[in-house]
């Protein structure tokens, strides 16, 4: 359970305090596109999972304040072990990570000894250490295209990203049955109603969406890929089938265009807001920089095991400039 904040911080200018602590601590603030706008606006860098991993690996700051979810902050620690990595709320998890307990994943691997394990970065450090190569949504295509077609692959934990890749490359990777609760909540019926209302508006979707959403999309890609699509599409309205906080960056870049979040089941719910990402707040970021806690710590042997599969991704994705371009649906 997330611990309540027991101090009264109401008299503080949080933005100014965060700026002061950032300098004092020689800290860098990294934020994912699904963070609240006020956090995106003060971050030193906002990006997708691949870009954030790269930033974490190359920064010379002493402290990384990671405004995202736990697997992302853990990735930063794996790649930059000498740095202090803080996550404003340690309960900021991920349903994909939860779907894939390391013990079960280990047994699944053992049952398929002739398969390599290609694993989506949305997983625990333990599962990374049990994997051969990590992928993100922006590096998956580049990496899969380098693996010989005859090589058998286990893909986990996101069955929708894995299924999309299977369809796109004509492969039959064995899929772990995990899903993202946020992308799973988009409604096909409501999306079709919205498309009828805006017949000229393209749909841009994240590959964590199920096929009944991806199949109605004009563009499928990572958060950074969707953002690039938003900056370049012809027309004035775009329907966005991913977590709606990314629309903040679209509005900043293209204030005259209209960005509409794809609807959930009742057409008007907030079920597409990631409840884990939403746990990070300005107050918790301030406290994390002030107290240097909650801090990511991990066993060194485990870290080295996970680093091996992450390094493999960074090498194989070296030509991928966080573009996340998975193109049109297969
Ligand atoms: P990206 O790598 O596309 O930013 O995806 C991260 C994520 O958790 C999407 O739900
Ligand atoms: Fe995990 Fe889904 Fe939230 Fe991304 S949006 S962090 S996949 S629960």
Tab-separated table of C-alpha atoms and ligand atoms in Angstrom:
chain	number	residue	atom	x	y	z
A	1	UNK	CA	0.000	0.000	0.000
A	2	UNK	CA	1.208	3.516	-0.810
A	3	UNK	CA	2.150	5.303	2.426
A	4	UNK	CA	0.209	8.568	2.937
A	5	UNK	CA	2.262	11.786	3.037
A	6	UNK	CA	2.302	12.749	6.731
A	7	UNK	CA	3.851	16.207	6.379
A	8	UNK	CA	1.964	19.340	5.519
A	9	UNK	CA	3.620	20.559	2.310
A	10	UNK	CA	0.882	23.023	1.387
A	11	UNK	CA	2.992	26.168	2.055
A	12	UNK	CA	5.815	25.064	-0.248
A	13	UNK	CA	6.436	26.181	-3.810
A	14	UNK	CA	7.031	22.619	-4.951
A	15	UNK	CA	8.314	23.550	-8.389
A	16	UNK	CA	10.939	25.889	-6.896
A	17	UNK	CA	11.901	23.352	-4.214
A	18	UNK	CA	12.295	20.589	-6.777
A	19	UNK	CA	14.517	22.879	-8.892
A	20	UNK	CA	16.624	23.744	-5.836
A	21	UNK	CA	17.043	20.087	-4.821
A	22	UNK	CA	17.783	19.013	-8.384
A	23	UNK	CA	20.804	21.368	-8.373
A	24	UNK	CA	21.896	20.561	-4.809
A	25	UNK	CA	21.782	16.820	-5.437
A	26	UNK	CA	23.183	16.973	-8.989
A	27	UNK	CA	20.054	15.055	-9.967
A	28	UNK	CA	18.461	14.393	-13.329
A	29	UNK	CA	14.671	14.000	-13.514
A	30	UNK	CA	13.538	11.481	-16.137
A	31	UNK	CA	9.828	11.203	-16.947
A	32	UNK	CA	7.728	8.903	-19.087
A	33	UNK	CA	5.078	10.345	-21.425
A	34	UNK	CA	2.337	8.922	-19.175
A	35	UNK	CA	3.259	11.174	-16.260
A	36	UNK	CA	1.072	14.086	-15.183
A	37	UNK	CA	1.711	17.271	-17.250
A	38	UNK	CA	3.265	19.162	-14.306
A	39	UNK	CA	5.861	16.404	-13.943
A	40	UNK	CA	6.538	16.211	-17.705
A	41	UNK	CA	7.008	20.005	-17.720
A	42	UNK	CA	9.748	20.025	-15.081
A	43	UNK	CA	11.600	16.875	-16.204
A	44	UNK	CA	15.058	17.148	-17.745
A	45	UNK	CA	14.012	14.530	-20.261
A	46	UNK	CA	10.670	12.989	-21.267
A	47	UNK	CA	10.704	9.834	-23.369
A	48	UNK	CA	9.653	6.261	-24.099
A	49	UNK	CA	11.157	3.196	-22.394
A	50	UNK	CA	14.066	2.851	-24.833
A	51	UNK	CA	14.987	6.528	-24.756
A	52	UNK	CA	14.745	6.638	-20.954
A	53	UNK	CA	17.029	3.570	-20.655
A	54	UNK	CA	19.571	5.248	-22.877
A	55	UNK	CA	19.411	8.505	-20.919
A	56	UNK	CA	19.833	6.579	-17.647
A	57	UNK	CA	22.895	4.788	-19.048
A	58	UNK	CA	24.628	7.939	-20.242
A	59	UNK	CA	23.842	10.592	-17.604
A	60	UNK	CA	26.651	11.921	-15.392
A	61	UNK	CA	24.233	13.018	-12.625
A	62	UNK	CA	24.702	11.553	-9.126
A	63	UNK	CA	20.976	10.959	-8.646
A	64	UNK	CA	18.291	9.806	-11.087
A	65	UNK	CA	14.762	10.721	-10.000
A	66	UNK	CA	12.666	8.426	-12.157
A	67	UNK	CA	9.095	9.550	-12.767
A	68	UNK	CA	7.667	6.423	-14.301
A	69	UNK	CA	7.032	2.917	-13.007
A	70	UNK	CA	9.229	0.559	-11.030
A	71	UNK	CA	10.552	-1.582	-13.883
A	72	UNK	CA	11.761	1.624	-15.587
A	73	UNK	CA	13.561	2.860	-12.449
A	74	UNK	CA	15.066	-0.612	-11.997
A	75	UNK	CA	16.327	-0.482	-15.577
A	76	UNK	CA	18.041	2.818	-14.737
A	77	UNK	CA	19.721	1.191	-11.705
A	78	UNK	CA	20.783	-1.864	-13.714
A	79	UNK	CA	22.481	0.381	-16.273
A	80	UNK	CA	23.848	2.967	-13.794
A	81	UNK	CA	24.570	1.043	-10.557
A	82	UNK	CA	26.833	3.737	-9.094
A	83	UNK	CA	23.983	6.270	-9.093
A	84	UNK	CA	21.236	6.742	-6.547
A	85	UNK	CA	17.937	5.988	-8.300
A	86	UNK	CA	14.745	7.159	-6.596
A	87	UNK	CA	11.152	6.442	-7.605
A	88	UNK	CA	8.618	8.848	-6.034
A	89	UNK	CA	6.213	6.003	-5.219
A	90	UNK	CA	7.555	2.466	-4.867
A	91	UNK	CA	4.041	1.074	-5.501
A	92	UNK	CA	4.154	2.339	-9.103
A	93	UNK	CA	4.145	-1.152	-10.650
A	94	UNK	CA	2.812	-2.523	-13.935
A	95	UNK	CA	0.155	-5.142	-14.697
A	96	UNK	CA	2.463	-6.766	-17.248
A	97	UNK	CA	5.175	-7.234	-14.650
A	98	UNK	CA	2.593	-8.630	-12.200
A	99	UNK	CA	1.424	-11.140	-14.807
A	100	UNK	CA	4.837	-12.765	-15.026
A	101	UNK	CA	6.175	-14.128	-11.701
A	102	UNK	CA	9.845	-15.144	-12.104
A	103	UNK	CA	9.333	-18.723	-10.803
A	104	UNK	CA	6.595	-19.429	-13.348
A	105	UNK	CA	8.612	-17.805	-16.116
A	106	UNK	CA	11.636	-19.952	-15.196
A	107	UNK	CA	9.508	-23.122	-15.433
A	108	UNK	CA	8.097	-21.969	-18.788
A	109	UNK	CA	11.638	-21.459	-20.102
A	110	UNK	CA	12.736	-24.861	-18.814
A	111	UNK	CA	9.802	-26.485	-20.608
A	112	UNK	CA	11.046	-25.006	-23.916
A	113	UNK	CA	14.823	-25.469	-23.923
A	114	UNK	CA	15.168	-24.930	-27.686
A	115	UNK	CA	13.581	-21.433	-27.506
A	116	UNK	CA	15.329	-18.167	-26.760
A	117	UNK	CA	13.485	-15.704	-24.489
A	118	UNK	CA	12.758	-12.327	-26.015
A	119	UNK	CA	11.204	-10.274	-23.245
A	120	UNK	CA	9.381	-6.957	-23.162
A	121	UNK	CA	11.070	-4.485	-20.814
A	122	UNK	CA	7.819	-4.272	-18.763
A	123	UNK	CA	8.921	-7.060	-16.409
A	124	UNK	CA	10.837	-7.548	-13.159
A	125	UNK	CA	14.628	-7.527	-12.866
A	126	UNK	CA	14.430	-11.277	-12.087
A	127	UNK	CA	12.596	-11.965	-15.357
A	128	UNK	CA	15.134	-9.835	-17.243
A	129	UNK	CA	17.907	-11.952	-15.743
A	130	UNK	CA	16.093	-15.101	-16.979
A	131	UNK	CA	15.821	-13.679	-20.526
A	132	UNK	CA	18.171	-13.546	-23.511
A	133	UNK	CA	17.211	-10.233	-25.101
A	134	UNK	CA	14.999	-7.393	-23.853
A	135	UNK	CA	12.864	-5.373	-26.261
A	136	UNK	CA	10.809	-2.210	-25.947
A	137	UNK	CA	7.915	-1.309	-28.205
A	138	UNK	CA	10.270	0.928	-30.201
A	139	UNK	CA	13.044	-1.670	-30.558
A	140	UNK	CA	10.998	-4.882	-30.953
A	141	UNK	CA	10.753	-4.767	-34.729
A	142	UNK	CA	14.459	-3.964	-35.300
A	143	UNK	CA	15.473	-6.753	-32.940
A	144	UNK	CA	13.094	-9.454	-34.200
A	145	UNK	CA	14.167	-8.737	-37.777
A	146	UNK	CA	17.747	-9.700	-36.779
A	147	UNK	CA	16.742	-13.131	-35.400
A	148	UNK	CA	16.837	-15.978	-37.983
A	149	UNK	CA	13.311	-17.188	-38.876
A	150	UNK	CA	14.095	-20.772	-37.812
A	151	UNK	CA	15.060	-19.702	-34.275
A	152	UNK	CA	12.234	-20.555	-31.852
A	153	UNK	CA	11.268	-17.737	-29.508
A	154	UNK	CA	9.349	-17.308	-26.255
A	155	UNK	CA	7.880	-13.799	-26.088
A	156	UNK	CA	6.608	-12.395	-22.813
A	157	UNK	CA	4.921	-10.930	-20.948
A	158	UNK	CA	2.727	-8.889	-23.363
A	159	UNK	CA	0.698	-11.186	-25.586
A	160	UNK	CA	-0.648	-8.280	-27.644
A	161	UNK	CA	2.773	-6.858	-28.579
A	162	UNK	CA	3.992	-10.435	-29.214
A	163	UNK	CA	0.891	-11.266	-31.286
A	164	UNK	CA	1.293	-8.093	-33.311
A	165	UNK	CA	4.923	-9.004	-34.042
A	166	UNK	CA	3.909	-12.555	-34.964
A	167	UNK	CA	1.386	-11.220	-37.481
A	168	UNK	CA	3.786	-8.626	-38.845
A	169	UNK	CA	6.735	-11.026	-39.321
A	170	UNK	CA	4.779	-14.246	-39.980
A	171	UNK	CA	6.433	-15.818	-36.915
A	172	UNK	CA	4.977	-18.132	-34.312
A	173	UNK	CA	6.629	-16.939	-31.123
A	174	UNK	CA	5.197	-18.639	-28.036
A	175	UNK	CA	3.344	-15.939	-26.121
A	176	UNK	CA	3.167	-15.438	-22.372
A	177	UNK	CA	-0.478	-14.532	-21.581
A	178	UNK	CA	0.066	-11.088	-19.960
A	179	UNK	CA	-1.793	-7.871	-20.833
A	180	UNK	CA	-1.655	-4.198	-19.932
A	181	UNK	CA	-4.874	-3.383	-18.043
A	182	UNK	CA	-4.818	0.146	-19.461
A	183	UNK	CA	-4.590	-0.715	-23.174
A	184	UNK	CA	-6.916	-3.696	-22.704
A	185	UNK	CA	-9.661	-1.276	-21.599
A	186	UNK	CA	-10.171	0.464	-24.972
A	187	UNK	CA	-13.553	-0.349	-26.467
A	188	UNK	CA	-13.876	-1.331	-30.131
A	189	UNK	CA	-17.553	-0.279	-30.214
A	190	UNK	CA	-16.773	3.152	-28.784
A	191	UNK	CA	-13.775	3.570	-31.104
A	192	UNK	CA	-15.959	2.826	-34.135
A	193	UNK	CA	-18.509	5.412	-32.949
A	194	UNK	CA	-15.698	7.978	-32.617
A	195	UNK	CA	-14.366	7.134	-36.081
A	196	UNK	CA	-17.856	7.656	-37.508
A	197	UNK	CA	-17.977	11.043	-35.812
A	198	UNK	CA	-14.521	12.010	-37.170
A	199	UNK	CA	-14.290	10.074	-40.457
A	200	UNK	CA	-11.092	11.842	-41.577
A	201	UNK	CA	-9.200	11.386	-38.320
A	202	UNK	CA	-6.485	8.707	-38.314
A	203	UNK	CA	-6.067	6.435	-35.294
A	204	UNK	CA	-2.625	5.973	-33.684
A	205	UNK	CA	-2.350	3.014	-31.296
A	206	UNK	CA	0.226	1.479	-28.968
A	207	UNK	CA	1.008	-2.198	-29.742
A	208	UNK	CA	-0.086	-3.125	-26.191
A	209	UNK	CA	-3.648	-2.638	-27.518
A	210	UNK	CA	-5.580	-5.797	-28.412
A	211	UNK	CA	-6.020	-6.684	-32.130
A	212	UNK	CA	-9.591	-5.293	-32.222
A	213	UNK	CA	-8.088	-1.823	-31.613
A	214	UNK	CA	-4.861	-2.211	-33.632
A	215	UNK	CA	-6.855	-3.449	-36.646
A	216	UNK	CA	-8.727	-0.122	-36.796
A	217	UNK	CA	-5.518	1.920	-36.531
A	218	UNK	CA	-3.581	3.790	-39.182
A	219	UNK	CA	-0.365	3.844	-37.187
A	220	UNK	CA	0.971	1.474	-34.507
A	221	UNK	CA	4.061	2.305	-32.477
A	222	UNK	CA	5.665	3.145	-29.167
A	223	UNK	CA	4.801	6.319	-27.302
A	224	UNK	CA	7.643	8.199	-29.048
A	225	UNK	CA	6.509	6.776	-32.398
A	226	UNK	CA	2.927	7.911	-31.765
A	227	UNK	CA	4.202	11.360	-30.834
A	228	UNK	CA	6.180	11.605	-34.061
A	229	UNK	CA	3.128	10.488	-36.022
A	230	UNK	CA	1.095	13.211	-34.256
A	231	UNK	CA	3.628	15.801	-35.381
A	232	UNK	CA	3.561	14.718	-39.018
A	233	UNK	CA	0.048	13.516	-39.979
A	234	UNK	CA	-2.036	15.473	-42.476
A	235	UNK	CA	-5.353	16.680	-41.135
A	236	UNK	CA	-6.488	18.386	-37.974
A	237	UNK	CA	-7.769	15.605	-35.702
A	238	UNK	CA	-6.021	12.486	-34.389
A	239	UNK	CA	-7.529	9.680	-32.288
A	240	UNK	CA	-4.962	8.441	-29.778
A	241	UNK	CA	-5.227	4.854	-28.472
A	242	UNK	CA	-2.729	4.910	-25.643
A	243	UNK	CA	-2.515	6.395	-22.150
A	244	UNK	CA	-3.958	9.920	-22.531
A	245	UNK	CA	-1.246	11.851	-20.660
A	246	UNK	CA	0.869	11.660	-23.828
A	247	UNK	CA	-1.602	14.122	-25.389
A	248	UNK	CA	0.075	16.841	-23.319
A	249	UNK	CA	3.219	16.633	-25.508
A	250	UNK	CA	1.076	16.609	-28.664
A	251	UNK	CA	-0.749	19.759	-27.601
A	252	UNK	CA	2.527	21.500	-26.777
A	253	UNK	CA	3.975	20.638	-30.193
A	254	UNK	CA	0.799	21.115	-32.274
A	255	UNK	CA	-1.508	23.549	-30.397
A	256	UNK	CA	-3.812	24.026	-33.401
A	257	UNK	CA	-4.604	20.324	-33.845
A	258	UNK	CA	-7.236	18.290	-32.069
A	259	UNK	CA	-6.142	15.152	-30.183
A	260	UNK	CA	-8.854	12.846	-28.880
A	261	UNK	CA	-8.176	9.966	-26.501
A	262	UNK	CA	-9.744	6.675	-27.635
A	263	UNK	CA	-12.628	5.745	-25.315
A	264	UNK	CA	-12.985	2.978	-22.788
A	265	UNK	CA	-16.003	0.734	-22.297
A	266	UNK	CA	-18.650	3.281	-21.287
A	267	UNK	CA	-17.235	5.866	-23.658
A	268	UNK	CA	-16.410	8.207	-20.833
A	269	UNK	CA	-14.421	6.386	-18.145
A	270	UNK	CA	-10.922	7.181	-16.953
A	271	UNK	CA	-9.984	3.495	-17.227
A	272	UNK	CA	-7.245	4.353	-19.738
A	273	UNK	CA	-5.263	6.360	-17.202
A	274	UNK	CA	-2.446	4.154	-15.915
A	275	UNK	CA	-3.144	3.851	-12.167
A	276	UNK	CA	0.512	3.050	-11.474
A	277	UNK	CA	1.976	6.031	-13.335
A	278	UNK	CA	-0.602	8.245	-11.596
A	279	UNK	CA	0.871	7.417	-8.161
A	280	UNK	CA	3.781	9.813	-8.775
A	281	UNK	CA	2.968	13.358	-7.681
A	282	UNK	CA	4.859	16.625	-7.261
A	283	UNK	CA	4.789	16.156	-3.474
A	284	UNK	CA	6.298	12.674	-3.688
A	285	UNK	CA	8.928	13.804	-6.196
A	286	UNK	CA	9.922	16.629	-3.838
A	287	UNK	CA	10.217	14.208	-0.896
A	288	UNK	CA	12.171	11.691	-3.002
A	289	UNK	CA	14.743	14.362	-3.937
A	290	UNK	CA	14.895	15.707	-0.389
A	291	UNK	CA	15.208	12.346	1.421
A	292	UNK	CA	16.742	10.254	-1.414
A	293	UNK	CA	14.134	7.592	-0.811
A	294	UNK	CA	12.297	5.404	-1.932
A	295	UNK	CA	15.517	4.126	-3.456
A	296	UNK	CA	15.993	1.270	-5.926
A	297	UNK	CA	18.429	-1.326	-4.557
A	298	UNK	CA	19.275	-4.748	-5.966
A	299	UNK	CA	21.534	-7.721	-5.551
A	300	UNK	CA	24.682	-7.373	-7.708
A	301	UNK	CA	24.504	-10.863	-9.227
A	302	UNK	CA	20.883	-10.295	-10.205
A	303	UNK	CA	21.759	-6.885	-11.656
A	304	UNK	CA	24.523	-8.359	-13.826
A	305	UNK	CA	22.171	-11.081	-15.086
A	306	UNK	CA	19.549	-8.495	-16.082
A	307	UNK	CA	22.196	-6.178	-17.563
A	308	UNK	CA	23.295	-8.902	-19.986
A	309	UNK	CA	19.862	-9.042	-21.668
A	310	UNK	CA	19.440	-5.240	-21.559
A	311	UNK	CA	22.884	-4.660	-23.091
A	312	UNK	CA	21.931	-7.078	-25.857
A	313	UNK	CA	18.907	-4.891	-26.600
A	314	UNK	CA	20.940	-1.687	-26.588
A	315	UNK	CA	23.468	-3.233	-29.026
A	316	UNK	CA	20.843	-4.714	-31.366
A	317	UNK	CA	18.695	-1.550	-31.285
A	318	UNK	CA	21.610	0.789	-31.849
A	319	UNK	CA	20.173	2.076	-35.128
A	320	UNK	CA	16.779	2.706	-33.527
A	321	UNK	CA	16.595	6.350	-32.508
A	322	UNK	CA	13.619	5.783	-30.173
A	323	UNK	CA	11.501	6.152	-33.288
A	324	UNK	CA	9.091	3.399	-32.303
A	325	UNK	CA	7.910	3.089	-35.862
A	326	UNK	CA	6.087	-0.188	-36.185
A	327	UNK	CA	4.260	1.294	-39.173
A	328	UNK	CA	0.826	0.268	-40.321
A	329	UNK	CA	-0.817	-2.803	-38.800
A	330	UNK	CA	0.116	-6.111	-40.450
B	1	LIG	P1	6.799	2.854	-24.473
B	1	LIG	O1	8.139	2.203	-24.462
B	1	LIG	O2	6.147	2.849	-25.823
B	1	LIG	O3	6.876	4.227	-23.890
B	1	LIG	O4	5.806	1.982	-23.572
B	1	LIG	C1	5.883	1.897	-22.190
B	1	LIG	C2	4.634	1.441	-21.579
B	1	LIG	O5	4.578	1.024	-20.449
B	1	LIG	C3	3.435	1.503	-22.376
B	1	LIG	O6	2.355	1.091	-21.639
B	2	LIG	FE1	2.247	-1.107	-17.319
B	2	LIG	FE2	0.150	-0.617	-18.860
B	2	LIG	FE3	0.847	1.184	-17.045
B	2	LIG	FE4	2.380	0.788	-19.235
B	2	LIG	S1	0.293	1.597	-19.176
B	2	LIG	S2	3.084	0.950	-17.127
B	2	LIG	S3	2.115	-1.413	-19.536
B	2	LIG	S4	0.095	-0.923	-16.656
